[in-house]
mmCIF file of C-alpha atoms and ligand atoms in Angstrom:
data_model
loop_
_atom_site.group_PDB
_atom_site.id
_atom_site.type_symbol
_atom_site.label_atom_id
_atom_site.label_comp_id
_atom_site.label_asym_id
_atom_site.label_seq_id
_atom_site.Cartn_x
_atom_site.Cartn_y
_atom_site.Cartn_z
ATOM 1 C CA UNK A 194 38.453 9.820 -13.524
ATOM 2 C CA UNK A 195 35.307 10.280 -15.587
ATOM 3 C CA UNK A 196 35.734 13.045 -18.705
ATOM 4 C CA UNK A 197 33.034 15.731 -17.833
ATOM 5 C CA UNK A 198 31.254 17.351 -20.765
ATOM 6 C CA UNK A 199 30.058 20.871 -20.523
ATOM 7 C CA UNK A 200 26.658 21.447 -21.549
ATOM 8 C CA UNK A 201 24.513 24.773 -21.771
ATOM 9 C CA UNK A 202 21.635 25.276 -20.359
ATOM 10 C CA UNK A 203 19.616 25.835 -23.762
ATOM 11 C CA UNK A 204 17.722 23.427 -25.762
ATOM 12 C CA UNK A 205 20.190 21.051 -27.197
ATOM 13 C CA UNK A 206 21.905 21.323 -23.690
ATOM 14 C CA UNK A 207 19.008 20.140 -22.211
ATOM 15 C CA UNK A 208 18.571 16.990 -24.754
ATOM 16 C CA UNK A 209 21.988 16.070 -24.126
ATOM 17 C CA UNK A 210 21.547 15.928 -20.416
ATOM 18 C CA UNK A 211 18.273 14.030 -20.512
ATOM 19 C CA UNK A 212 19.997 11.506 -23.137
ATOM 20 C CA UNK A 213 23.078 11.201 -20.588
ATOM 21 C CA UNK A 214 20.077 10.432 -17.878
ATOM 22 C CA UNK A 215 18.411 8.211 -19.770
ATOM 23 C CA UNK A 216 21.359 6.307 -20.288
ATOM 24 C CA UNK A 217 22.617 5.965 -16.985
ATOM 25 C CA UNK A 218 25.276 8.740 -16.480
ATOM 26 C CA UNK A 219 25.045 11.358 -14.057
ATOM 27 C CA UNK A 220 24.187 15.004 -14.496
ATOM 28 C CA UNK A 221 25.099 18.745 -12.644
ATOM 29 C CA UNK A 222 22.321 20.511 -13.580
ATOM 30 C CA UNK A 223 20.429 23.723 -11.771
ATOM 31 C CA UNK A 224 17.503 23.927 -9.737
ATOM 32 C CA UNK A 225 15.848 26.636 -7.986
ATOM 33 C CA UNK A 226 17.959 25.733 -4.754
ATOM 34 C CA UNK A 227 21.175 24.753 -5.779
ATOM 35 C CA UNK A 228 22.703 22.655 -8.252
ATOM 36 C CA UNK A 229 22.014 19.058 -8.315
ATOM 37 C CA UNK A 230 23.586 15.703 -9.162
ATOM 38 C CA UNK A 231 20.989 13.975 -11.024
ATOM 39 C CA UNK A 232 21.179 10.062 -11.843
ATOM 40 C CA UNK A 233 18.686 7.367 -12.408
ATOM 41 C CA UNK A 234 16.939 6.310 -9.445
ATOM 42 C CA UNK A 235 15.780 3.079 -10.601
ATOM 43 C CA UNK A 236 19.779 2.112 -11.641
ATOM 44 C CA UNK A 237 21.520 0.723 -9.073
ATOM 45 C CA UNK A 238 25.081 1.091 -10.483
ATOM 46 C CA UNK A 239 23.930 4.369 -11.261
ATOM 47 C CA UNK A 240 22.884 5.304 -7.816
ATOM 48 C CA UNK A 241 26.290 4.226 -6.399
ATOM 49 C CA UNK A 242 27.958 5.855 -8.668
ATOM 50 C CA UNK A 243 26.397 9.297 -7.114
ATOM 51 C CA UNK A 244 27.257 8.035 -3.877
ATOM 52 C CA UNK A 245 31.258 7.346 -5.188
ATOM 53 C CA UNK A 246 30.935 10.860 -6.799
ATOM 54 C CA UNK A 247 30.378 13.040 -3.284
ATOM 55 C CA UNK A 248 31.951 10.482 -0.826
ATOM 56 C CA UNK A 249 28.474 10.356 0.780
ATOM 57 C CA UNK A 250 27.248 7.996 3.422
ATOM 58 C CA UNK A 251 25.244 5.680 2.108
ATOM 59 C CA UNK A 252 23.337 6.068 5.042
ATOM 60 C CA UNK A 253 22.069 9.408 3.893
ATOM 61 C CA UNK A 254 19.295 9.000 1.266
ATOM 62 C CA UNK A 255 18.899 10.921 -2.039
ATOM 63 C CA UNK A 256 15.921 12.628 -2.870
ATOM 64 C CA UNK A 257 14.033 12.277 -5.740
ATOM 65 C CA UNK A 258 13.254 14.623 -8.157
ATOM 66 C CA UNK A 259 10.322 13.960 -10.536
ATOM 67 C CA UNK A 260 8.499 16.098 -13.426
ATOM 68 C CA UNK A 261 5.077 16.745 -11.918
ATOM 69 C CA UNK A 262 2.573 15.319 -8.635
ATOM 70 C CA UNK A 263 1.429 12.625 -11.316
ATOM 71 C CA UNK A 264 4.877 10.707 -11.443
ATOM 72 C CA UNK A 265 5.038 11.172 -8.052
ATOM 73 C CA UNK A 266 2.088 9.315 -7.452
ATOM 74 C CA UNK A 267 4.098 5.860 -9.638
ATOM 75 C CA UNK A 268 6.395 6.277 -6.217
ATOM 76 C CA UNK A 269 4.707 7.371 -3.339
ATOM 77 C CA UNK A 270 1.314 7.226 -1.516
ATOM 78 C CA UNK A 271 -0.257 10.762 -1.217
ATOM 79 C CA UNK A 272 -2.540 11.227 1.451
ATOM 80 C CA UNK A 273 -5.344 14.215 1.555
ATOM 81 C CA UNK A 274 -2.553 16.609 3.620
ATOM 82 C CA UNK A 275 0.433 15.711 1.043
ATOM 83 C CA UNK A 276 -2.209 16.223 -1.911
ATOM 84 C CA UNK A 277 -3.407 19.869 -0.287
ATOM 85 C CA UNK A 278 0.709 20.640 0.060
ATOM 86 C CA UNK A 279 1.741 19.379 -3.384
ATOM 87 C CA UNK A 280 -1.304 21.920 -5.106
ATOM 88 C CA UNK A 281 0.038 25.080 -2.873
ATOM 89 C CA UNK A 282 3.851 24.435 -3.620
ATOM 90 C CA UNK A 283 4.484 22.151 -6.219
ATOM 91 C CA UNK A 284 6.806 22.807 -8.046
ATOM 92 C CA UNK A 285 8.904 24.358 -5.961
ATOM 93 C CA UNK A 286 11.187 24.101 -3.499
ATOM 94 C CA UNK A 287 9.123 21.579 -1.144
ATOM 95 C CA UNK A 288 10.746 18.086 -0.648
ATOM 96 C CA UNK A 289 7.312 15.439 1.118
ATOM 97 C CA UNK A 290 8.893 12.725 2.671
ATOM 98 C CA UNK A 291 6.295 10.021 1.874
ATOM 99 C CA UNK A 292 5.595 5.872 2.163
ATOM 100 C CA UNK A 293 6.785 4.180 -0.647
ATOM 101 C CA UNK A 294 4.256 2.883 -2.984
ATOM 102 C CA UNK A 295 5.701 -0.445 -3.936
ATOM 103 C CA UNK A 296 2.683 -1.616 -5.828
ATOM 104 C CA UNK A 297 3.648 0.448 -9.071
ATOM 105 C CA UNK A 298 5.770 -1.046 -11.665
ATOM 106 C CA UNK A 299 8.360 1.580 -11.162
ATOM 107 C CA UNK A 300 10.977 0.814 -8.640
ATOM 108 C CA UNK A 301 13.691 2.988 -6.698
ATOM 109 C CA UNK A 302 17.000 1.214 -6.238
ATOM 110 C CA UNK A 303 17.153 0.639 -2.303
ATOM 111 C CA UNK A 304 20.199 2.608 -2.114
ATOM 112 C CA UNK A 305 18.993 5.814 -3.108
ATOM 113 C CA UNK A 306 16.659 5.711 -0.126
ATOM 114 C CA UNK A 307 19.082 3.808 1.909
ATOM 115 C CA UNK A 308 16.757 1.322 2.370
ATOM 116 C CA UNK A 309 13.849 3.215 4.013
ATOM 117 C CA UNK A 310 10.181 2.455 3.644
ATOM 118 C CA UNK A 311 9.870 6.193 2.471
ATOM 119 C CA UNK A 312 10.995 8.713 -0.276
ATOM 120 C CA UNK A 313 11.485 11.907 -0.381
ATOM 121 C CA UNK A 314 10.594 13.519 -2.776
ATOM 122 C CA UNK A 315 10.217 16.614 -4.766
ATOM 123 C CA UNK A 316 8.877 18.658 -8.072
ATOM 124 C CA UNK A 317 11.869 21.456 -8.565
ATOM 125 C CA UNK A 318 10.314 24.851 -10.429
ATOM 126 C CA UNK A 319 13.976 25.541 -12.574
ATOM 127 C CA UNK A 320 12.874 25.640 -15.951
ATOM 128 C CA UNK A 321 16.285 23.788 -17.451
ATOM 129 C CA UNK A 322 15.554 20.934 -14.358
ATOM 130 C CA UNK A 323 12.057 20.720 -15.334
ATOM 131 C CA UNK A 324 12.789 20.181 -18.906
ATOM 132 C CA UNK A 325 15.229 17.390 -18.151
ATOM 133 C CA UNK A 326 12.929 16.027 -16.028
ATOM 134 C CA UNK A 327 9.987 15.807 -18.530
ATOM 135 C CA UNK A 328 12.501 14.328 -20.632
ATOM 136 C CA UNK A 329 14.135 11.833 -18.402
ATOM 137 C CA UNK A 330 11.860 7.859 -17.739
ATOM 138 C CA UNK A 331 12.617 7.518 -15.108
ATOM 139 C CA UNK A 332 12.480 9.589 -11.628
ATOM 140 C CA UNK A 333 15.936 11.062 -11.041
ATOM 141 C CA UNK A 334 17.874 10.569 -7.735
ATOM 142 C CA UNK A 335 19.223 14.197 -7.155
ATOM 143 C CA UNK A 336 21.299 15.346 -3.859
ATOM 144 C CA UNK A 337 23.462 18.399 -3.935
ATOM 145 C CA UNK A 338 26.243 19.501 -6.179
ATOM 146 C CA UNK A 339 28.871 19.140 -4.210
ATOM 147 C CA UNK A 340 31.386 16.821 -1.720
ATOM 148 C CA UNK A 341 29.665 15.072 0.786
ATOM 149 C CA UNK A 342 29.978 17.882 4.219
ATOM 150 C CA UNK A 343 31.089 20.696 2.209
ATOM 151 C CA UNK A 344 29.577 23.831 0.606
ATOM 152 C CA UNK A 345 26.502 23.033 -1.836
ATOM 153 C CA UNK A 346 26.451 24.564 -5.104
ATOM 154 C CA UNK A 347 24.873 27.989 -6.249
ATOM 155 C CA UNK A 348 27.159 28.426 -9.610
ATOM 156 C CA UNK A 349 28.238 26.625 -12.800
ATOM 157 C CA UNK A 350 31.606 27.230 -11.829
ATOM 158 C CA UNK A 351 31.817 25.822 -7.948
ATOM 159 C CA UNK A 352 30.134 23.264 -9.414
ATOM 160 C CA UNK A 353 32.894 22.402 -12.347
ATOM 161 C CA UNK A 354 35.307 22.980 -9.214
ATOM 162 C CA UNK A 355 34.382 19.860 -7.256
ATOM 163 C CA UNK A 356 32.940 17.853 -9.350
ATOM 164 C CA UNK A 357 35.115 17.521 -12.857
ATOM 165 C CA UNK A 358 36.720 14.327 -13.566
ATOM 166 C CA UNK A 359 33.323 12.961 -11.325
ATOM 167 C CA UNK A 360 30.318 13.123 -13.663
ATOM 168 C CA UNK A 361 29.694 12.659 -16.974
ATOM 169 C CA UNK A 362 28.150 16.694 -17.807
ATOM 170 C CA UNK A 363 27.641 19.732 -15.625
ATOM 171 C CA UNK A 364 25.301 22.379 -17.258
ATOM 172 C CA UNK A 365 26.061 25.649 -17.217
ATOM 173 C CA UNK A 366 22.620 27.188 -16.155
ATOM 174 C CA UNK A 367 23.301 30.169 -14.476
ATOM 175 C CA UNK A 368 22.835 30.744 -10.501
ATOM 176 C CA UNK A 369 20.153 29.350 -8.409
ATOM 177 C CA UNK A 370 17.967 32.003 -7.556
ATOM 178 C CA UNK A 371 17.057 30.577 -4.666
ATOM 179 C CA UNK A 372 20.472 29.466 -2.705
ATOM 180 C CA UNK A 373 19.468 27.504 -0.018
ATOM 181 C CA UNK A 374 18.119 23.565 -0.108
ATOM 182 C CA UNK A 375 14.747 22.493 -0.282
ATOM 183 C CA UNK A 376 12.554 22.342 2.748
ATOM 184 C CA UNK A 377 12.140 18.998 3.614
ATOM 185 C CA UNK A 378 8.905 17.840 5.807
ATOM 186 C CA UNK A 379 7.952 14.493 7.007
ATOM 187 C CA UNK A 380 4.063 14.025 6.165
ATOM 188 C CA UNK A 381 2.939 10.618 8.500
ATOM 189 C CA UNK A 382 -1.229 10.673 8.414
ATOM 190 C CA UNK A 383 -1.742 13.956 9.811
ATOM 191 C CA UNK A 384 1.045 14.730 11.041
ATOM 192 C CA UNK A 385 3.750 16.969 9.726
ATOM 193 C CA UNK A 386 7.391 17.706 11.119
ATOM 194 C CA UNK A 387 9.999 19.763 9.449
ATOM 195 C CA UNK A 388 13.110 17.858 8.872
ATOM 196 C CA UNK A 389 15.026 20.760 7.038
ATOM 197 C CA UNK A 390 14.367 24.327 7.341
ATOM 198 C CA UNK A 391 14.239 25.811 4.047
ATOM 199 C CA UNK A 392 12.460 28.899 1.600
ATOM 200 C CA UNK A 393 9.578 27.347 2.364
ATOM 201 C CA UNK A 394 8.379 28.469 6.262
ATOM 202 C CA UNK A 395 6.509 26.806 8.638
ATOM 203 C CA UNK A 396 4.205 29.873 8.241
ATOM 204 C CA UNK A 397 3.803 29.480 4.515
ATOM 205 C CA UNK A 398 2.916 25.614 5.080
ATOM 206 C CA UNK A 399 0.602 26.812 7.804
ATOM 207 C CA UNK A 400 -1.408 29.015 5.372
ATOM 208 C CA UNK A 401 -1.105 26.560 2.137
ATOM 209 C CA UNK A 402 -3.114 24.397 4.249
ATOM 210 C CA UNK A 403 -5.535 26.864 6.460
ATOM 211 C CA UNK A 404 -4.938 25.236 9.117
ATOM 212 C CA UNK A 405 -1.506 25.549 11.816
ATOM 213 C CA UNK A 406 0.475 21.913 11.792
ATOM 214 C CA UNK A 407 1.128 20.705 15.545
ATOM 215 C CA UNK A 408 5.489 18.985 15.154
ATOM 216 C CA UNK A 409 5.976 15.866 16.144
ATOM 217 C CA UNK A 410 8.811 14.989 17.942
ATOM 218 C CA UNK A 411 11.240 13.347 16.165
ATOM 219 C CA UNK A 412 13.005 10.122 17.766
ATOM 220 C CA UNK A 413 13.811 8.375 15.106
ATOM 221 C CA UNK A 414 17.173 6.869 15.682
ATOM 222 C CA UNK A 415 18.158 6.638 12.197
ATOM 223 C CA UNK A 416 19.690 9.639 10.261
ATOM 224 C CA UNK A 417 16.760 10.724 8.501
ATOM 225 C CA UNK A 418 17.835 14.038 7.347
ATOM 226 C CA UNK A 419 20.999 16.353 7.299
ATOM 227 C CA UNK A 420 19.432 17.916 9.467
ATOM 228 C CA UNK A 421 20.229 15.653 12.161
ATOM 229 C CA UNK A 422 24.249 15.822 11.033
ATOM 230 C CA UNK A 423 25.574 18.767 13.397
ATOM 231 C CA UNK A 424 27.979 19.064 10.924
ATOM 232 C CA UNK A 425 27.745 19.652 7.330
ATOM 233 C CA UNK A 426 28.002 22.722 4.409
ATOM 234 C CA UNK A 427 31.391 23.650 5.264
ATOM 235 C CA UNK A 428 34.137 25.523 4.075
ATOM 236 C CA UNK A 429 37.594 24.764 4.424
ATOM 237 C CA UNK A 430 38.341 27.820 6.628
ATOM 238 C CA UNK A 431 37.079 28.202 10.015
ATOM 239 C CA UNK A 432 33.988 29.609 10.660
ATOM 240 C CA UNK A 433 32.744 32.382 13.901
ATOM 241 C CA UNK A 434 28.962 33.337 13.977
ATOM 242 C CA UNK A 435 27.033 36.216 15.125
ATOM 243 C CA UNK A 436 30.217 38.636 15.049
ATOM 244 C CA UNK A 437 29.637 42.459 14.333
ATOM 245 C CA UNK A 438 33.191 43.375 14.186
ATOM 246 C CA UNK A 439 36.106 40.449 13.056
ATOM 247 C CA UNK A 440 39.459 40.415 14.762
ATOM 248 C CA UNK A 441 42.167 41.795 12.140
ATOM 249 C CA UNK A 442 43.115 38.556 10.928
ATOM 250 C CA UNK A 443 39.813 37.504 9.929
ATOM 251 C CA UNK A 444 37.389 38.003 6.789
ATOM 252 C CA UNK A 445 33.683 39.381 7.383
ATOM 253 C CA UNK A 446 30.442 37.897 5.791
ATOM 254 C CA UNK A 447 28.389 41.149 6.207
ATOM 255 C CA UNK A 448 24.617 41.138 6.453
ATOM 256 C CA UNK A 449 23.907 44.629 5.163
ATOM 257 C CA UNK A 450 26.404 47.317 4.073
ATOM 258 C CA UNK A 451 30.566 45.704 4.414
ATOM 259 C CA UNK A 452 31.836 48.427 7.010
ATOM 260 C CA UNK A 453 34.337 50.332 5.730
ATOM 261 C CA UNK A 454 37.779 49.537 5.818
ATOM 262 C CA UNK A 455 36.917 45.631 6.795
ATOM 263 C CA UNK A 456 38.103 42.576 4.578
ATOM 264 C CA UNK A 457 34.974 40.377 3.614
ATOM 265 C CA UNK A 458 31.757 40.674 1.580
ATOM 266 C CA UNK A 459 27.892 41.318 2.043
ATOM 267 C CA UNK A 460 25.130 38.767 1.873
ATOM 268 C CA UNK A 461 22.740 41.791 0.838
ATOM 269 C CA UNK A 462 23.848 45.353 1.202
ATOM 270 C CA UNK A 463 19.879 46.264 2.068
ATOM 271 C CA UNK A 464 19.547 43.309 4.331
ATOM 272 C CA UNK A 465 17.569 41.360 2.628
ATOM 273 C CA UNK A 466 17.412 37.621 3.578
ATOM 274 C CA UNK A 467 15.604 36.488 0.202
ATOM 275 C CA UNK A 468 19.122 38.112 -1.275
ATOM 276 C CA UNK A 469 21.078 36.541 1.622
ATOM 277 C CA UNK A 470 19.881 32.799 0.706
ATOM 278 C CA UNK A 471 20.696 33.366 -2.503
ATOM 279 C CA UNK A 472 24.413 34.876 -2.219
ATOM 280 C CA UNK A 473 25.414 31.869 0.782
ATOM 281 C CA UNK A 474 26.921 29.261 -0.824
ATOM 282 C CA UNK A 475 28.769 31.450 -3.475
ATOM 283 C CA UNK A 476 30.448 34.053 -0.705
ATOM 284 C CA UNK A 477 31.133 31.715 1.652
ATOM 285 C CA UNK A 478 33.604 29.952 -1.682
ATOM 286 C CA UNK A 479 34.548 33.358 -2.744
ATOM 287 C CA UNK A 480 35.585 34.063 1.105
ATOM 288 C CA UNK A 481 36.786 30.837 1.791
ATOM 289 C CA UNK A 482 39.446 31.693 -1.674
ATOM 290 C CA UNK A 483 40.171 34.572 -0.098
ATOM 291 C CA UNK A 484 41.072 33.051 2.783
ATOM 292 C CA UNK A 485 43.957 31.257 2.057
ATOM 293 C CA UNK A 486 45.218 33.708 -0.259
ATOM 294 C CA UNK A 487 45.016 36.244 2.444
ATOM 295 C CA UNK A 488 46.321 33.162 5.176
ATOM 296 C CA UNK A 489 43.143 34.610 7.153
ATOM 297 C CA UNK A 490 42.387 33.019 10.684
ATOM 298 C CA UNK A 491 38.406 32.539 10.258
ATOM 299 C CA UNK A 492 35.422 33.948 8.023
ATOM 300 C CA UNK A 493 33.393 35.849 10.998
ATOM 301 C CA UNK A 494 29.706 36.038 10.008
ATOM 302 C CA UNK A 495 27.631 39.015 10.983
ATOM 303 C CA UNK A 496 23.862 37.949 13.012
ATOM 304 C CA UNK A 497 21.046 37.481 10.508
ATOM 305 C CA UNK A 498 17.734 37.497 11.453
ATOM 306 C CA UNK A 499 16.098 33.989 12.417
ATOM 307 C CA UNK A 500 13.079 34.781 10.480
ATOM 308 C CA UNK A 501 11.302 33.484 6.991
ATOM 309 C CA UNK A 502 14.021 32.029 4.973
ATOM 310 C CA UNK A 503 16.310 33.470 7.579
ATOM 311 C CA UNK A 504 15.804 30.180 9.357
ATOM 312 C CA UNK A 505 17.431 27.856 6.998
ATOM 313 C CA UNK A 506 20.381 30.610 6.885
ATOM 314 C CA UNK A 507 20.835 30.133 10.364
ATOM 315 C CA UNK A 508 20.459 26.146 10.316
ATOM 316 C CA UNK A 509 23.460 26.233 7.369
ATOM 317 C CA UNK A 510 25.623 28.172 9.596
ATOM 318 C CA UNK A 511 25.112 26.572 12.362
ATOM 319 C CA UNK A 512 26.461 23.242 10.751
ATOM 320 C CA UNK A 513 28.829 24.793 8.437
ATOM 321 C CA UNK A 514 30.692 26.282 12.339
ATOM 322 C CA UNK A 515 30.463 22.846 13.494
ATOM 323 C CA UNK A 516 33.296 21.510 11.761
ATOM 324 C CA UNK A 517 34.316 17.554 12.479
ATOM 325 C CA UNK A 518 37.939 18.271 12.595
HETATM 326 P P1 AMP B 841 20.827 16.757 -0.220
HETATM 327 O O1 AMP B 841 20.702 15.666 -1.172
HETATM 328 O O2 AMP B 841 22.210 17.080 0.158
HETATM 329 O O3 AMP B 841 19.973 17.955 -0.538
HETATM 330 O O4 AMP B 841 20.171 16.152 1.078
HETATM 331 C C1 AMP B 841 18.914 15.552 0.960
HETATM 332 C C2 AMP B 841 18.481 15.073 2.283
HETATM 333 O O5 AMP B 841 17.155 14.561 2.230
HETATM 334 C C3 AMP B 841 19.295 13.904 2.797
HETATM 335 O O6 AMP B 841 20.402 14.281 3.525
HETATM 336 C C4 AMP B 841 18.343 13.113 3.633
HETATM 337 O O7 AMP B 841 18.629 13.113 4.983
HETATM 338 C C5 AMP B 841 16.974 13.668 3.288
HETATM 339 N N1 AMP B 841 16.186 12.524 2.863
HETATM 340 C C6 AMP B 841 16.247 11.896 1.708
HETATM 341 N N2 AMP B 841 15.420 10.834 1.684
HETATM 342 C C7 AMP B 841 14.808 10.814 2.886
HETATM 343 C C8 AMP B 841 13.860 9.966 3.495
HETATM 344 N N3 AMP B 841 13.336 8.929 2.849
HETATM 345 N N4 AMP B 841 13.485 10.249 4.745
HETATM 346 C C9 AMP B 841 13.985 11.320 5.396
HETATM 347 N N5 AMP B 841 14.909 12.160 4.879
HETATM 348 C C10 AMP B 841 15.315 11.905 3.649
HETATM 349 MG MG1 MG B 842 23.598 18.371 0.254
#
């Protein structure tokens, strides 16, 4: 059991959880996604530590979270089509999974990539995280908030829920104003394939680059996303999808207005996905609370649109129904 300091999200926060970094320890702090367990990624012990801290797989690789596309360039090799991506949407909520560049004197403890020739890697937009991150020497290994398979992160306070007594400081910064996890894509010479839907569209990436991107298949037999784990993001109750009206028993996540006279909540009373993302993670904990208070059977979740960031909304509750046991 670790003691967990508290930290706000202003300035001397922000020194404190860069010192912590530098040091070694590991770090809750926000992003414009969702909050994020930040460690050194050079530091082995540190690294495993943030694998001890979720329960993750060590087959399932971090990503790494750096200040701007110059760092990146100590880690990775940028082609001309990860260059052209990095200019339209760094930083922000774009993860590259690139080669390693292991001629730099900076290395990544094999671990955090679980040893793959490639990183992923990213340059988050959050103000507080891109403080720390100027801050921090080294590049910081940086996967979700949360216990490996269950609900990411979206508040300082489901955030001090799991992961007290497991890291050394959790910042208080507010909610992600985003909600849903970077998009991660797979940039091999010219060749791009979405590994993780996320904020980010296919569309968007289409017209950063003014040009459409033909998907590879992917066979790799390695897990090289979450994407490829059918299940993951859950909550401890039960999940239905794409239910207008819930049985009695049940609570309702609501995409527009919560009918009257049903138990649940609303992503977005206008139906607005943008305001969908960013309410997820933090009704599906309010509902899943609810649940066993109320000894409900299920949370039943109301269709939303598989469009824009409506995507990655789908893709979460797909895996967050598909639970393991
Ligand atoms: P999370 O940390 O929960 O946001 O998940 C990050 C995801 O990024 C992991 O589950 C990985 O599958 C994916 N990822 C990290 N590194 C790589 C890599 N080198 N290649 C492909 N996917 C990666
Ligand atoms: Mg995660």
């Amino acid at each position: 059991m670790t003691s967990t300091e508290i930290l706000s999200g202003s300035k001397s926060g922000i020194l404190r959880a860069a010192r912590i970094l530098n040091d070694g320890g590991l770090v809750a702090f926000p992003t414009e996604t969702v909050y994020g367990l930040g460690g050194d990624a050079t530091k082995h012990e540190t690294v495993n530590r943030i694998y001890t801290a979720k329960g993750r797989p060590e087959n399932n690789p971090l990503i790494i979270h750096v200040y701007d596309e110059k760092r990146a360039r100590e880690l990775v090799k940028m082609n001309l089509l990860a260059e052209s991506l990095a200019n339209s949407f760094w930083p922000g909520p774009l993860t590259m999974v690139l080669k390693q560049d292991f001629s730099g004197k900076l290395k990544i403890a094999e671990t955090a990539v679980s040893q793959l020739e490639t990183i992923a890697i990213r340059v988050p937009a959050h103000p507080v995280a891109r403080e720390i991150l100027r801050l921090c020497k080294n590049p910081i290994a940086a996967p979700s908030a949360n216990m490996s398979g269950k609900l990411s992160t979206t508040r300082f306070e489901d955030v001090q829920a799991c992961m007290s007594g497991r890291v050394d400081a959790i910042m208080d910064g507010g909610p992600c104003p985003i909600g849903v996890e970077s998009t991660i894509i797979k940039v091999q010479d010219e060749i791009i394939s979405i590994l993780r839907p996320g904020t980010i569209t296919e569309e968007q990436i289409s017209s950063g680059l003014g040009q459409s991107f033909s998907e590879k298949k992917k066979t790799e037999k390695k897990i090289s996303s979450p994407g490829q784990f059918k299940s993951h993001y859950c909550p401890k109750t039960p999940i239905r999808l794409n239910i207008i009206h819930p049985r009695a028993d049940e609570l309702l996540l609501a995409f527009g207005p919560l009918p009257a006279g049903v138990k649940g909540l609303s992503l977005s009373e206008i139906s607005d996905p943008h305001e969908a993302a960013m309410n997820l993670y933090s009704s599906l904990a309010d509902l899943d609370e609810l649940a066993r208070i109320t000894k409900s059977s299920a949370i039943a979740i109301q269709p939303i649109p598989k469009i824009g960031v409506g995507i990655a909304i789908n893709d979460r509750l797909r895996r967050a129904a598909n639970r393991l046991q």
